[in-house]
PDB file of C-alpha atoms in Angstrom:
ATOM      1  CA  UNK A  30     122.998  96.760 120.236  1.00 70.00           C
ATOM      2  CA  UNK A  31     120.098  94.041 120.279  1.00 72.00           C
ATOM      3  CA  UNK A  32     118.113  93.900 123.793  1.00 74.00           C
ATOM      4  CA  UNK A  33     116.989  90.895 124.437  1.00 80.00           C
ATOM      5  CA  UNK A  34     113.854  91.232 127.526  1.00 80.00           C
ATOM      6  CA  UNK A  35     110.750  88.705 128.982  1.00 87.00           C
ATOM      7  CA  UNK A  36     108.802  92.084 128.866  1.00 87.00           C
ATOM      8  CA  UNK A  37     105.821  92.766 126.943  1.00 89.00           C
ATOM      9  CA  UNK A  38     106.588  95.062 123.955  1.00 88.00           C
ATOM     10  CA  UNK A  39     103.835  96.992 124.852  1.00 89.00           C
ATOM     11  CA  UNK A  40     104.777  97.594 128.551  1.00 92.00           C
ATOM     12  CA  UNK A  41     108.347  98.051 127.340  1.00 88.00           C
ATOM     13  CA  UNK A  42     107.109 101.053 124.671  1.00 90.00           C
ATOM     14  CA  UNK A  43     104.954 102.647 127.582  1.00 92.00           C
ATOM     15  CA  UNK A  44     107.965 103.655 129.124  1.00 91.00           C
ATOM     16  CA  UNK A  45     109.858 104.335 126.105  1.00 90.00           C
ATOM     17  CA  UNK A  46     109.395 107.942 124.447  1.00 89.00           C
ATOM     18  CA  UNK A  47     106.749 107.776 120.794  1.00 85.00           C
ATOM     19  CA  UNK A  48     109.024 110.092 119.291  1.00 87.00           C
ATOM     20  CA  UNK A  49     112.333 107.915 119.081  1.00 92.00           C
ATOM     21  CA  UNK A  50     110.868 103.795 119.210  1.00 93.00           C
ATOM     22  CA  UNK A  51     108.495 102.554 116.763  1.00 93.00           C
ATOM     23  CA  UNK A  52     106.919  98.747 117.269  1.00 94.00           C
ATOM     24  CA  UNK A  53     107.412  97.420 113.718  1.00 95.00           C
ATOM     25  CA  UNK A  54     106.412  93.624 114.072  1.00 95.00           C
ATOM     26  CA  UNK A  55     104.901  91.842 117.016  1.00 93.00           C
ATOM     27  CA  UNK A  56     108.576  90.894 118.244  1.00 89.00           C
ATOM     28  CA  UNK A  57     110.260  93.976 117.257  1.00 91.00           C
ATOM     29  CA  UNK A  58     110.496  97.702 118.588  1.00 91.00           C
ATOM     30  CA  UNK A  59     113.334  99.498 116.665  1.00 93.00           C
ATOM     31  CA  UNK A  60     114.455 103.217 117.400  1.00 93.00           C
ATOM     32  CA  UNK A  61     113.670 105.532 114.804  1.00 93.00           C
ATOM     33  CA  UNK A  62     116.884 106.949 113.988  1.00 94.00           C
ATOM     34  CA  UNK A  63     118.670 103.646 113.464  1.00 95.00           C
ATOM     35  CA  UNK A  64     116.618 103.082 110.172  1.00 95.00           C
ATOM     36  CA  UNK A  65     118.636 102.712 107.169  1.00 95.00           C
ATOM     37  CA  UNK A  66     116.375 102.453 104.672  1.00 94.00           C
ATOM     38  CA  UNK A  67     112.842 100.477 104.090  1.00 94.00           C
ATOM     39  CA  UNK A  68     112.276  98.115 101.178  1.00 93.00           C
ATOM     40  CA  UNK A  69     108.553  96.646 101.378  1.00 91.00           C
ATOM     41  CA  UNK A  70     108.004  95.015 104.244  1.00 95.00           C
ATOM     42  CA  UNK A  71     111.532  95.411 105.877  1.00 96.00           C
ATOM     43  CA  UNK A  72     113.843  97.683 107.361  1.00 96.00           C
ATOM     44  CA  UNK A  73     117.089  97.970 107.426  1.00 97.00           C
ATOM     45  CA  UNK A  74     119.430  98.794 110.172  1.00 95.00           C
ATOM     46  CA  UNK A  75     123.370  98.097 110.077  1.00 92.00           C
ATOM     47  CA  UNK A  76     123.232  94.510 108.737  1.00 93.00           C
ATOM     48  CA  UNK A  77     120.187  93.377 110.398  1.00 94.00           C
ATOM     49  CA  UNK A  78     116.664  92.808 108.370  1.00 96.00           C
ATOM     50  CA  UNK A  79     113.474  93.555 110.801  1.00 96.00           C
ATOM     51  CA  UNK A  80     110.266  92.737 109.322  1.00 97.00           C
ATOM     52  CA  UNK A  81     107.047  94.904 109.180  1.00 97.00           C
ATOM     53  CA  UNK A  82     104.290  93.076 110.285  1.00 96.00           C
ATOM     54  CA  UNK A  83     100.895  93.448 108.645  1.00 95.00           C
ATOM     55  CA  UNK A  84      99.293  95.452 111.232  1.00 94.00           C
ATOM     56  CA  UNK A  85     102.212  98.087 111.940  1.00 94.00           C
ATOM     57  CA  UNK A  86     102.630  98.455 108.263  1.00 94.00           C
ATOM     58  CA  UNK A  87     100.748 101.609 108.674  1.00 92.00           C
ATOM     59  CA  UNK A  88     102.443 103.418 111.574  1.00 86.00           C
ATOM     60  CA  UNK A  89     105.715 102.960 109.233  1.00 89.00           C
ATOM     61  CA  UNK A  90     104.132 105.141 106.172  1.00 88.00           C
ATOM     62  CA  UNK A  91     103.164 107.598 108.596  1.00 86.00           C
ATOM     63  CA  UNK A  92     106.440 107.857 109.545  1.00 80.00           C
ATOM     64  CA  UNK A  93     107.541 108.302 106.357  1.00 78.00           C
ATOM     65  CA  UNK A  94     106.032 111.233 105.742  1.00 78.00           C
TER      66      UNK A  94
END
């Protein structure tokens, strides 16, 4: 399901555990085990594309290992 909130993503991913929700983009946190696959600079979940932004690029390799 999408969640749509007026929250900061940051106060929203305080709350939420590190382990399972990963802040890909400056307007999108995405839980971990949703992830399709990764192409670039996108992910893929069901038939939604969420981009990786520039400076979260990083915390996505590091999941990848």
């Amino acid at each position: 399901d999408t969640i749509t909130i007026r929250e900061k993503i940051s106060d929203l991913l305080e709350i939420l555990t590190k382990e399972n929700f990963l802040q890909v983009h400056k307007s999108f946190a995405i839980a971990v085990k949703h992830i399709q696959s990764i192409d670039g600079n996108r992910i893929f979940i069901q038939e939604y594309t969420v981009p990786i932004g520039k400076m979260y690029k990083a915390n996505v390799n590091e999941l990848l290992k």
